[in-house]
PDB file of C-alpha atoms in Angstrom:
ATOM      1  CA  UNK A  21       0.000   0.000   0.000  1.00 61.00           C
ATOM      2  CA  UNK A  22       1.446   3.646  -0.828  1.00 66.00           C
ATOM      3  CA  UNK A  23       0.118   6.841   0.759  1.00 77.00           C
ATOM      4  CA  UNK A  24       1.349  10.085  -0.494  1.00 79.00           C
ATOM      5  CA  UNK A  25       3.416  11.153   2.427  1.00 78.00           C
ATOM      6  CA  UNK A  26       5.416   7.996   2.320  1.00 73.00           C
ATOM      7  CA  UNK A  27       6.712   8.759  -1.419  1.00 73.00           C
ATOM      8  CA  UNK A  28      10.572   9.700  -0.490  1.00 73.00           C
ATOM      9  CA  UNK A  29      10.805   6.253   1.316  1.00 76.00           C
ATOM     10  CA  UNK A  30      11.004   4.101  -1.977  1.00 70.00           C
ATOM     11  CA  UNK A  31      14.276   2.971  -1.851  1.00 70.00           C
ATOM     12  CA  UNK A  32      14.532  -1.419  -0.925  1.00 73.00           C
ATOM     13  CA  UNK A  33      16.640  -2.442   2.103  1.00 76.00           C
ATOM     14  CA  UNK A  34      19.803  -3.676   0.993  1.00 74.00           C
ATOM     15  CA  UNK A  35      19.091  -7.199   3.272  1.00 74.00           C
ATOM     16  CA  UNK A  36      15.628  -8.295   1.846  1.00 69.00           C
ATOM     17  CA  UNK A  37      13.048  -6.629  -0.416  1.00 67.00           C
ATOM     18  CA  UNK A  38      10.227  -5.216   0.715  1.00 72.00           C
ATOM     19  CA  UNK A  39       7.219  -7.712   1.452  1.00 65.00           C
ATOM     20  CA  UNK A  40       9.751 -11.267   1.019  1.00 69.00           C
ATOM     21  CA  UNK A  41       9.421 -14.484   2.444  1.00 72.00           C
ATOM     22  CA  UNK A  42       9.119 -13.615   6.347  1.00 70.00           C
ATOM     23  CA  UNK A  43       8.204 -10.061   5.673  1.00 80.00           C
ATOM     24  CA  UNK A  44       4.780 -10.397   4.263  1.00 85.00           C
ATOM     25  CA  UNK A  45       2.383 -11.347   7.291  1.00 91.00           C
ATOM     26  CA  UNK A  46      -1.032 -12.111   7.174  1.00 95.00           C
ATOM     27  CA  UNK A  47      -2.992 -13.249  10.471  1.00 97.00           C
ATOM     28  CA  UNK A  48      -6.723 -13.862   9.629  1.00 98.00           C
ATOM     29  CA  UNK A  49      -9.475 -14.583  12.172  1.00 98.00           C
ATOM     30  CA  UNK A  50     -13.162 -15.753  11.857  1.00 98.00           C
ATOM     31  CA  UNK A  51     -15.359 -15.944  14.811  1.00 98.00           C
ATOM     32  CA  UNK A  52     -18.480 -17.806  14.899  1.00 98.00           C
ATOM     33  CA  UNK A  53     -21.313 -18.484  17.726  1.00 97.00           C
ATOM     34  CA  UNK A  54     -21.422 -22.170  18.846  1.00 96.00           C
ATOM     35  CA  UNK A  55     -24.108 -22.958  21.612  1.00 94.00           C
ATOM     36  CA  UNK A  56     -22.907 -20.835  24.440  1.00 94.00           C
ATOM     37  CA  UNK A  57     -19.991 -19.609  23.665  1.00 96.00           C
ATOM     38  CA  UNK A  58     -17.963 -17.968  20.427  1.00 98.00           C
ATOM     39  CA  UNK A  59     -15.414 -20.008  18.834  1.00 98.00           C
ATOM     40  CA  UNK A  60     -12.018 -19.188  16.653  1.00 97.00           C
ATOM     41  CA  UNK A  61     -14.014 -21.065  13.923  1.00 97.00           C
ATOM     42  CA  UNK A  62     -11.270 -20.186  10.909  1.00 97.00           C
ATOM     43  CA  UNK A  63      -7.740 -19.400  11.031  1.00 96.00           C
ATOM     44  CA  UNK A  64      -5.468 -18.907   8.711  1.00 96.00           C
ATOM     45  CA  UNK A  65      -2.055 -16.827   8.920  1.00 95.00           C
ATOM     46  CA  UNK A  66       1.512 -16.755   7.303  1.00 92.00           C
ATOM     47  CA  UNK A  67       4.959 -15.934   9.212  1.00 88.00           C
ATOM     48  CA  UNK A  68       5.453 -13.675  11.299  1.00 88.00           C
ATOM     49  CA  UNK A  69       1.862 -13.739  12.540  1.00 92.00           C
ATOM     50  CA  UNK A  70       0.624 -16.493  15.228  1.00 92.00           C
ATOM     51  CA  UNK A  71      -2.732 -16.675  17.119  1.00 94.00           C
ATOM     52  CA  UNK A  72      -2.983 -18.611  20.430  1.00 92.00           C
ATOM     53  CA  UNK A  73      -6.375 -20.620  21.219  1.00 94.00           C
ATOM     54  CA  UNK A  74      -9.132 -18.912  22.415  1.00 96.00           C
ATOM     55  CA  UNK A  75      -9.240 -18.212  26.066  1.00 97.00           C
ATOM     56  CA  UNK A  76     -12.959 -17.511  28.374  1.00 97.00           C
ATOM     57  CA  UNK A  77     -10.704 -15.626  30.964  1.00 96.00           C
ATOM     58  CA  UNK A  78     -13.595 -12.597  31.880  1.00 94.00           C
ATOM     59  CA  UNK A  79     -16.198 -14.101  34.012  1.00 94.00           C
ATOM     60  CA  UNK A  80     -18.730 -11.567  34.187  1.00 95.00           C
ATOM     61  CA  UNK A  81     -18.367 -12.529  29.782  1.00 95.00           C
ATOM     62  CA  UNK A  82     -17.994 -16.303  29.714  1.00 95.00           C
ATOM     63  CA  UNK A  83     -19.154 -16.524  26.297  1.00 96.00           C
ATOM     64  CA  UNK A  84     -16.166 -13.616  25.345  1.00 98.00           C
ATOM     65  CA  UNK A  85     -13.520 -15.282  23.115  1.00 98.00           C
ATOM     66  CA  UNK A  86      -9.966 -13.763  23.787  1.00 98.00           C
ATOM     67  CA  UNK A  87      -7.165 -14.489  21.469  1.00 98.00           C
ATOM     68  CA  UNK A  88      -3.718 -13.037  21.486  1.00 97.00           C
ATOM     69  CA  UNK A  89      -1.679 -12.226  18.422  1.00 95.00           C
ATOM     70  CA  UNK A  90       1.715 -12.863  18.302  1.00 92.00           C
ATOM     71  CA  UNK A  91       4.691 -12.205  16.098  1.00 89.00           C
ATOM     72  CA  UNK A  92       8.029 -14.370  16.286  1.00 86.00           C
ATOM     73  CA  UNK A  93       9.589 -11.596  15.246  1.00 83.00           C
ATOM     74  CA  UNK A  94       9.161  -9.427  17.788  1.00 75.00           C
ATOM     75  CA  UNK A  95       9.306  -5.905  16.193  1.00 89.00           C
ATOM     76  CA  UNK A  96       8.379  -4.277  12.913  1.00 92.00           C
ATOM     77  CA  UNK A  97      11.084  -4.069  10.482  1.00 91.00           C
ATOM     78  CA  UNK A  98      11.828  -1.825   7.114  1.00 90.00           C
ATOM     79  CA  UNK A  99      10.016  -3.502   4.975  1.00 90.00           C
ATOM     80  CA  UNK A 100       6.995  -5.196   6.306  1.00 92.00           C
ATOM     81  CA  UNK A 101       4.401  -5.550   4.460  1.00 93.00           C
ATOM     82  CA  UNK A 102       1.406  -7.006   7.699  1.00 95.00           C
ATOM     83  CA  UNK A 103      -2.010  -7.599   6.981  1.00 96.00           C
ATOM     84  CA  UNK A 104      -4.940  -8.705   9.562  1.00 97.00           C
ATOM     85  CA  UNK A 105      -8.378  -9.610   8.718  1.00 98.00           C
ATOM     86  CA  UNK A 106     -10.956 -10.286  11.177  1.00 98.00           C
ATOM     87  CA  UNK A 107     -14.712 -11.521  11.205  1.00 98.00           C
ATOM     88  CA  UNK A 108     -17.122 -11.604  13.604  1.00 98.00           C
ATOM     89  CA  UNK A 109     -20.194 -13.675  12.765  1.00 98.00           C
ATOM     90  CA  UNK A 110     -24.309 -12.823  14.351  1.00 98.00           C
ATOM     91  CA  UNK A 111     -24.006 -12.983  17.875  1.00 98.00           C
ATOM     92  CA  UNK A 112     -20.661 -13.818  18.283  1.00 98.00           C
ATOM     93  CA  UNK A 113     -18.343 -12.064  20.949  1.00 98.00           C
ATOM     94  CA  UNK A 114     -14.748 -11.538  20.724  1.00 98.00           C
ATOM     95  CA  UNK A 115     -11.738  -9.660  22.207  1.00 98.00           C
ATOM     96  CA  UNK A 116      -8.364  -9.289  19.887  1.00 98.00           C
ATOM     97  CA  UNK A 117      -5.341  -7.906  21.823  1.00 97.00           C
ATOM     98  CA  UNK A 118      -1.204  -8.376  21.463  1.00 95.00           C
ATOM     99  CA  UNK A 119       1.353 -10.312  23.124  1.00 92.00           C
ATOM    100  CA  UNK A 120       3.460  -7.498  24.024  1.00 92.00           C
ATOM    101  CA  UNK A 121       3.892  -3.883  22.427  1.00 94.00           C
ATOM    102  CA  UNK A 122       4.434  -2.745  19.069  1.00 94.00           C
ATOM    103  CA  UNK A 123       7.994  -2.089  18.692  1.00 94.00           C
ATOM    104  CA  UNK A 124       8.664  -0.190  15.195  1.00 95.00           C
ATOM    105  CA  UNK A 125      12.275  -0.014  14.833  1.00 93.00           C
ATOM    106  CA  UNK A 126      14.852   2.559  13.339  1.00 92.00           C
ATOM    107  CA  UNK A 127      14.760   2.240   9.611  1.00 93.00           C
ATOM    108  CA  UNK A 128      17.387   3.626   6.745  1.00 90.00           C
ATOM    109  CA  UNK A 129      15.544   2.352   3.885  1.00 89.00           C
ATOM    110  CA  UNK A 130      11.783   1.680   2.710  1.00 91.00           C
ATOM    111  CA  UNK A 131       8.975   2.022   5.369  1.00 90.00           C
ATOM    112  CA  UNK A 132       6.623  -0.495   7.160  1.00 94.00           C
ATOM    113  CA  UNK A 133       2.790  -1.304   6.471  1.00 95.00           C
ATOM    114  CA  UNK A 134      -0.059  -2.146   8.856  1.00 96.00           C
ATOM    115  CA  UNK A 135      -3.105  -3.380   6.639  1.00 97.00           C
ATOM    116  CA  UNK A 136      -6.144  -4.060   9.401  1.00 98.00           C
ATOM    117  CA  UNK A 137      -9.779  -5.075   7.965  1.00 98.00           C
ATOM    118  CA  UNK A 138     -12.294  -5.988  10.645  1.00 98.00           C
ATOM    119  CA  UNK A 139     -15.925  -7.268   9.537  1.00 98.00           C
ATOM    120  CA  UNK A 140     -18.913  -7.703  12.108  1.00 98.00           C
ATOM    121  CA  UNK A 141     -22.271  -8.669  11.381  1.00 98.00           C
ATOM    122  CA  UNK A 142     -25.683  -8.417  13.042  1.00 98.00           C
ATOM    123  CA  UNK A 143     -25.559  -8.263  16.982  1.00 98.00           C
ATOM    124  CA  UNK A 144     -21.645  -9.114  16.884  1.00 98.00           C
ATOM    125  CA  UNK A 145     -19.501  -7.672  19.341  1.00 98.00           C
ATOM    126  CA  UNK A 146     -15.467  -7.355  19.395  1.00 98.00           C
ATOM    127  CA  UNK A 147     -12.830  -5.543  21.559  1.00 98.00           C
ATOM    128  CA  UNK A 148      -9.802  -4.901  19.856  1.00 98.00           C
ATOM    129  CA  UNK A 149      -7.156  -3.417  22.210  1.00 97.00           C
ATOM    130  CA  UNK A 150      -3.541  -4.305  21.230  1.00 96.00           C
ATOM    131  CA  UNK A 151      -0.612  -3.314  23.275  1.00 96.00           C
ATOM    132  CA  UNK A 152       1.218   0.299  23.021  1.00 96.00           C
ATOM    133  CA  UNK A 153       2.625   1.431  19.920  1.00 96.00           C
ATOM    134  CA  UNK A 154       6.447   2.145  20.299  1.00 94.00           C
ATOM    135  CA  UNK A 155       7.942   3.956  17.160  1.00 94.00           C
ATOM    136  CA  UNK A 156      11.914   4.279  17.519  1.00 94.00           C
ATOM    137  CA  UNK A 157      13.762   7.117  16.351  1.00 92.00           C
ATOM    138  CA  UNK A 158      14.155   7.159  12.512  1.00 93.00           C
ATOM    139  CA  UNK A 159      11.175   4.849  12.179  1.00 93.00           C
ATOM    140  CA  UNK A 160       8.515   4.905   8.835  1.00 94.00           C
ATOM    141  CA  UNK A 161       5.070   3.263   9.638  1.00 94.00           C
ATOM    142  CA  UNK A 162       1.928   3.998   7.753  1.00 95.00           C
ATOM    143  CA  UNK A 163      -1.179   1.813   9.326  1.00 96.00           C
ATOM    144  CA  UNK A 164      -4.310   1.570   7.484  1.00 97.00           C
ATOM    145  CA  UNK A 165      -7.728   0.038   9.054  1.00 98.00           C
ATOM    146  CA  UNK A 166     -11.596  -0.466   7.451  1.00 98.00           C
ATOM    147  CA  UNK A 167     -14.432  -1.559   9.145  1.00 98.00           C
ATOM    148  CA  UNK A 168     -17.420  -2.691   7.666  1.00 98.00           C
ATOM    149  CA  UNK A 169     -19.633  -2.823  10.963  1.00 98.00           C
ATOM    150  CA  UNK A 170     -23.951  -4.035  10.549  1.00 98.00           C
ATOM    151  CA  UNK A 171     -26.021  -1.230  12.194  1.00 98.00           C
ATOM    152  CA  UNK A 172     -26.705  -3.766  15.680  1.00 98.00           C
ATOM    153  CA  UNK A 173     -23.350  -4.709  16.061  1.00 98.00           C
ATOM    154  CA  UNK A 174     -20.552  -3.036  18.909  1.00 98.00           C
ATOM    155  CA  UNK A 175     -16.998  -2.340  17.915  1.00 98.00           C
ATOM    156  CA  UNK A 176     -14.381  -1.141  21.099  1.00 98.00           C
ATOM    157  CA  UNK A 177     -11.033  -0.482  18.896  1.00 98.00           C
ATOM    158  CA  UNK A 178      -8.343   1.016  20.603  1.00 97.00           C
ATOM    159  CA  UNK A 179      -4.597   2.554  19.974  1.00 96.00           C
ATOM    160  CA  UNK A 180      -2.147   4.087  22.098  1.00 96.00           C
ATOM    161  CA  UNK A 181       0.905   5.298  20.904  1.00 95.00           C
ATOM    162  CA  UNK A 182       3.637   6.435  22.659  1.00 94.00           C
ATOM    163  CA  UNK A 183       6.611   8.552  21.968  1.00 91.00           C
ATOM    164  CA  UNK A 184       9.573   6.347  21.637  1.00 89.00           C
ATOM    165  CA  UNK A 185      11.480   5.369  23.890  1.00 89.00           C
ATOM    166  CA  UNK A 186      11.581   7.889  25.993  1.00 84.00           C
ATOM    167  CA  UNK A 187      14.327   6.974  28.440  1.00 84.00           C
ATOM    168  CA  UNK A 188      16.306   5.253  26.357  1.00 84.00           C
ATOM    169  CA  UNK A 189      18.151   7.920  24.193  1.00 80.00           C
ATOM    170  CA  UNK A 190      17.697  11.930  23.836  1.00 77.00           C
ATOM    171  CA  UNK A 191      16.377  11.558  20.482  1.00 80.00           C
ATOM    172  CA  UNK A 192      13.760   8.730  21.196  1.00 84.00           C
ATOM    173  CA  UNK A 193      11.005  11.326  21.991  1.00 87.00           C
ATOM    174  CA  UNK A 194       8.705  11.803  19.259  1.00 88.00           C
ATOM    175  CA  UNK A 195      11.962  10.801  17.103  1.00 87.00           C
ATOM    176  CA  UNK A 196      10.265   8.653  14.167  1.00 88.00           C
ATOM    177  CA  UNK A 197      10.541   9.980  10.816  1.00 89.00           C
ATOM    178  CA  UNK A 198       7.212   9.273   9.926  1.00 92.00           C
ATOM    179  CA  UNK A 199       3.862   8.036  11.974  1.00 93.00           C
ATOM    180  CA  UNK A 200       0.436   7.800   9.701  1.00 94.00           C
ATOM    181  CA  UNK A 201      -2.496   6.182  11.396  1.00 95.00           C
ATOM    182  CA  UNK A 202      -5.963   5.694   9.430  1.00 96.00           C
ATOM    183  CA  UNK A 203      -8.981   4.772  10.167  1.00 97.00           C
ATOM    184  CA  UNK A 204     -12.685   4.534   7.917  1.00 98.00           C
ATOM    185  CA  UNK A 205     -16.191   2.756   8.773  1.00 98.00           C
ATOM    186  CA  UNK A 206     -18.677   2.193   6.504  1.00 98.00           C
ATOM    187  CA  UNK A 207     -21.645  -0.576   6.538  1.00 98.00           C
ATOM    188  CA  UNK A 208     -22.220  -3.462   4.839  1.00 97.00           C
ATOM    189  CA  UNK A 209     -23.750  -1.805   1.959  1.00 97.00           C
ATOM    190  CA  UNK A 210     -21.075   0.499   1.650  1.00 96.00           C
ATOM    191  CA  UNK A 211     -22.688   3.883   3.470  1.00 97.00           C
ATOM    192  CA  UNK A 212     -19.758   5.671   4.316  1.00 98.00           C
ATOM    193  CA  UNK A 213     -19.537   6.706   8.292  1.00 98.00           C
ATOM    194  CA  UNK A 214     -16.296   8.203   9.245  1.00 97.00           C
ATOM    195  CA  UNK A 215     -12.938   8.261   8.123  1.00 97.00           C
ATOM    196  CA  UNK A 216      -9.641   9.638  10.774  1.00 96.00           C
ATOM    197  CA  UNK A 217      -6.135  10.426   9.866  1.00 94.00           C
ATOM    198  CA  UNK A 218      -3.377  11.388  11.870  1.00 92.00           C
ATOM    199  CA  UNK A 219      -0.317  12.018  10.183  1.00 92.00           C
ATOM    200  CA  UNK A 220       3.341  12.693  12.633  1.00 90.00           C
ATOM    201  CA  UNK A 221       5.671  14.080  10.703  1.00 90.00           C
ATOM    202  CA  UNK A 222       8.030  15.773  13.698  1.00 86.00           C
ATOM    203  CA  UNK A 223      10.362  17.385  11.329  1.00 83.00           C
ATOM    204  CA  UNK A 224       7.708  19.236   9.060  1.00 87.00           C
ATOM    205  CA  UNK A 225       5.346  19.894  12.260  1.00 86.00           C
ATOM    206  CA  UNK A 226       6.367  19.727  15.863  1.00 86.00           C
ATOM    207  CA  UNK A 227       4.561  17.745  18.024  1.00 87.00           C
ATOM    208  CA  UNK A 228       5.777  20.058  21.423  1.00 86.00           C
ATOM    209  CA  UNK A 229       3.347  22.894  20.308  1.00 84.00           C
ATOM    210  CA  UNK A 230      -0.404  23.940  21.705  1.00 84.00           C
ATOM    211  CA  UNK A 231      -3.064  21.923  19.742  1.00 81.00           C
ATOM    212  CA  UNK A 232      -0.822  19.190  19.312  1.00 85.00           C
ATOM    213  CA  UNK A 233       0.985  17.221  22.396  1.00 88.00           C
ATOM    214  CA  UNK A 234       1.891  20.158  24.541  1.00 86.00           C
ATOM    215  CA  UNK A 235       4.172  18.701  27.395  1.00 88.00           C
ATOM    216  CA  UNK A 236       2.260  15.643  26.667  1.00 91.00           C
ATOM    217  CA  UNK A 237       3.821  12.340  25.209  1.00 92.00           C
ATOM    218  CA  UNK A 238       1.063   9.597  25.255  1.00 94.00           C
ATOM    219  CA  UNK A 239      -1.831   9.511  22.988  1.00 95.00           C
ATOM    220  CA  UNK A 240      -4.850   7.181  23.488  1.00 96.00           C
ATOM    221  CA  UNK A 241      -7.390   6.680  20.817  1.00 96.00           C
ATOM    222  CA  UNK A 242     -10.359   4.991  21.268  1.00 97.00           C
ATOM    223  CA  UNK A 243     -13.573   4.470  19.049  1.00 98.00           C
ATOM    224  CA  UNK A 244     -16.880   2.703  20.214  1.00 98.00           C
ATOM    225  CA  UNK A 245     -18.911   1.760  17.429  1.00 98.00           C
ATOM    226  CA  UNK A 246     -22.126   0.801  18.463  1.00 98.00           C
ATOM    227  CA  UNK A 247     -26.179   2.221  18.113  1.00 97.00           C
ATOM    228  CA  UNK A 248     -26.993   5.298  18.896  1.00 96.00           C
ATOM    229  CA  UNK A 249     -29.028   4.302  22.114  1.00 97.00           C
ATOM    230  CA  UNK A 250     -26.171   2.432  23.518  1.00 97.00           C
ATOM    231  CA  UNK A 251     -23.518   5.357  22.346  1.00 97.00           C
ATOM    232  CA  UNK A 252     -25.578   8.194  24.032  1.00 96.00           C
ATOM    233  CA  UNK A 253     -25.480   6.096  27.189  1.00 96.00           C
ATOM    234  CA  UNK A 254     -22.424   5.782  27.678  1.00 96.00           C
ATOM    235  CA  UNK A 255     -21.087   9.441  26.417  1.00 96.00           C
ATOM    236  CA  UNK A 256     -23.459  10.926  28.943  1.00 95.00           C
ATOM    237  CA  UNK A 257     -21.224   9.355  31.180  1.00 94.00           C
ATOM    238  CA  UNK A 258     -17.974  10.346  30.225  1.00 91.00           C
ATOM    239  CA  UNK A 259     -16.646  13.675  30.840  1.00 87.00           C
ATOM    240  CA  UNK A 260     -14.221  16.004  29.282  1.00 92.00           C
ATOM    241  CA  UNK A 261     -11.097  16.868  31.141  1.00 92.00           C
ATOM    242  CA  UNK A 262      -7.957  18.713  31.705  1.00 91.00           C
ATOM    243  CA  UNK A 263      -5.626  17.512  35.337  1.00 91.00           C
ATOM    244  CA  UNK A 264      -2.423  18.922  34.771  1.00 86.00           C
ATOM    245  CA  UNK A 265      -1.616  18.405  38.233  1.00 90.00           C
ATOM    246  CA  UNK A 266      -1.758  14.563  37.080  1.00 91.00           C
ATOM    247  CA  UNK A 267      -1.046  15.147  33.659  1.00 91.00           C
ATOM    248  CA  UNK A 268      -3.954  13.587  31.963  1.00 94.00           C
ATOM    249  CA  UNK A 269      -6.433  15.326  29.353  1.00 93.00           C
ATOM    250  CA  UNK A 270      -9.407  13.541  28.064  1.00 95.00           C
ATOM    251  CA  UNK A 271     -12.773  14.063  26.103  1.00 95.00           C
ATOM    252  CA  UNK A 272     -15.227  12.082  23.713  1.00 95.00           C
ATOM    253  CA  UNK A 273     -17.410  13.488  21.077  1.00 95.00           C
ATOM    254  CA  UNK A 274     -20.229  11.673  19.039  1.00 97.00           C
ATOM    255  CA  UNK A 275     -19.028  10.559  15.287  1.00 97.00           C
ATOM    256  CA  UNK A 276     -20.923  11.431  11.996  1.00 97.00           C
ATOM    257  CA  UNK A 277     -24.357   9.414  10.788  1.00 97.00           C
ATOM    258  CA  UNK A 278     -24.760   8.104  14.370  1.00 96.00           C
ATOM    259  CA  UNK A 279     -21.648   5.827  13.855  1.00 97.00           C
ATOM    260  CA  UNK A 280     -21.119   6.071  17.762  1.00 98.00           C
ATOM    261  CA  UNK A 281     -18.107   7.757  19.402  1.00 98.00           C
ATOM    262  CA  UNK A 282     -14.867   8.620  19.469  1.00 97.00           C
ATOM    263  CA  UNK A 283     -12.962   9.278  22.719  1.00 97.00           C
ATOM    264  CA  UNK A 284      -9.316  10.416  22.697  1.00 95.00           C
ATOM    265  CA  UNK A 285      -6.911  11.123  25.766  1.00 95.00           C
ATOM    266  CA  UNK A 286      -2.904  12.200  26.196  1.00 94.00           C
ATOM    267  CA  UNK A 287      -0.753  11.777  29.274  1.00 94.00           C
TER     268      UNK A 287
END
């Protein structure tokens, strides 16, 4: 996949091409209602990308499938070329997390790709909340999800993305060359809902400034797809803030065409 702001990063790593054997993952996941509980009823993936059996670990959810993703690699290299696909069938319940953080590493050639697709029918429900994002300095990622989400069915996706390693070296901080995070929903007959971008590109625009981060260096983003009668619920209950004292800012707002809401906090 090539987005515009990724066009000076053409050039192939000198140790394998972009995408080759070991570079190319693909991790898909198909969940399907059995009796009383959701199953992991299809699985299919190619290296790097594992999935572990489905745990029933939340007991107030018994019927909640939880699978964890995991990468023998370890990190995200130049040149990675990841896809995910995941379905939820009627009724079935799932929650989709990591086995650790992302770690996006420093990078002298190409970029790395994040391709997510997630697909829930009618009255299906799925959590995705994967570990922290960690770019390192000098680091190229573009990640690129689509929904396709029926009108009954709930959707908690979830990002956090840190700053680098922010201890580790001086230039860590908000050091990657190159962040770009997207995000689109639409229904099953293709109604468009909402699409997000959010582009990091320190050296053309500072992240340290007013409107941006400020003094702060964690971002959380979180979406809840869901019907409008469950959405107003719960944004009635969450309330915009600003502790400094703590240093935590948070607020939600409601998305176009009743799509449900999107809630967003730094720290």
């Amino acid at each position: 996949m090539h987005a515009a702001e990724l066009a000076a990063f053409q050039d192939e790593p000198p140790q394998m091409a972009s995408g080759a054997v070991g570079k190319s993952g693909f991790l898909h996941l198909g969940f399907e209602r059995r009796g009383d509980r959701t199953i992991l009823a299809d699985l299919d993936r190619r290296t790097p990308f594992m999935a572990q059996r489905a745990l029933y670990p939340d007991p107030e959810m018994p019927d909640l499938a939880w699978i964890f993703m995991i990468t023998t690699t370890g990190c995200v290299l130049q040149g990675d070329r990841l896809a995910l696909e995941v379905t939820v069938a009627p009724e079935a319940r799932a929650h989709v997390t990591t086995q650790s953080a992302t770690k996006i590493h420093s990078m002298d050639a190409n970029y790395a790709v994040q391709t997510q697709s997630f697909v829930l029918a009618d009255g299906a429900y799925l959590e995705f909340m994967p570990e922290p994002l960690i770019p390192h300095r000098q680091s190229r990622f573009l990640s690129d999800t689509r929904i396709s989400i029926a009108p009954t069915a709930t959707f908690l996706y979830a990002e956090i993305v840190q700053p680098g390693r922010k201890h580790h070296h001086p230039d860590e901080s908000f050091g990657a060359t190159l962040l770009s995070l997207g995000v689109g929903a639409e229904r099953p007959d293709g109604q468009a809902l909402f699409t997000e971008k959010l582009v990091i590109d320190p050296a053309r625009r500072p992240v340290r400034q007013t409107g941006v981060m400020g003094p702060f260096d964690v971002l959380g983003n979180v979406i809840l797809l869901a019907p409008k009668e469950a959405a107003d619920r719960v944004h009635a209950r969450v309330a915009a803030d600003v502790d400094l004292v703590n240093g935590v800012a948070a607020g939600a707002c409601h998305l176009p065409n009743d799509a449900g809401l999107i809630f967003k906090a730094v720290g």
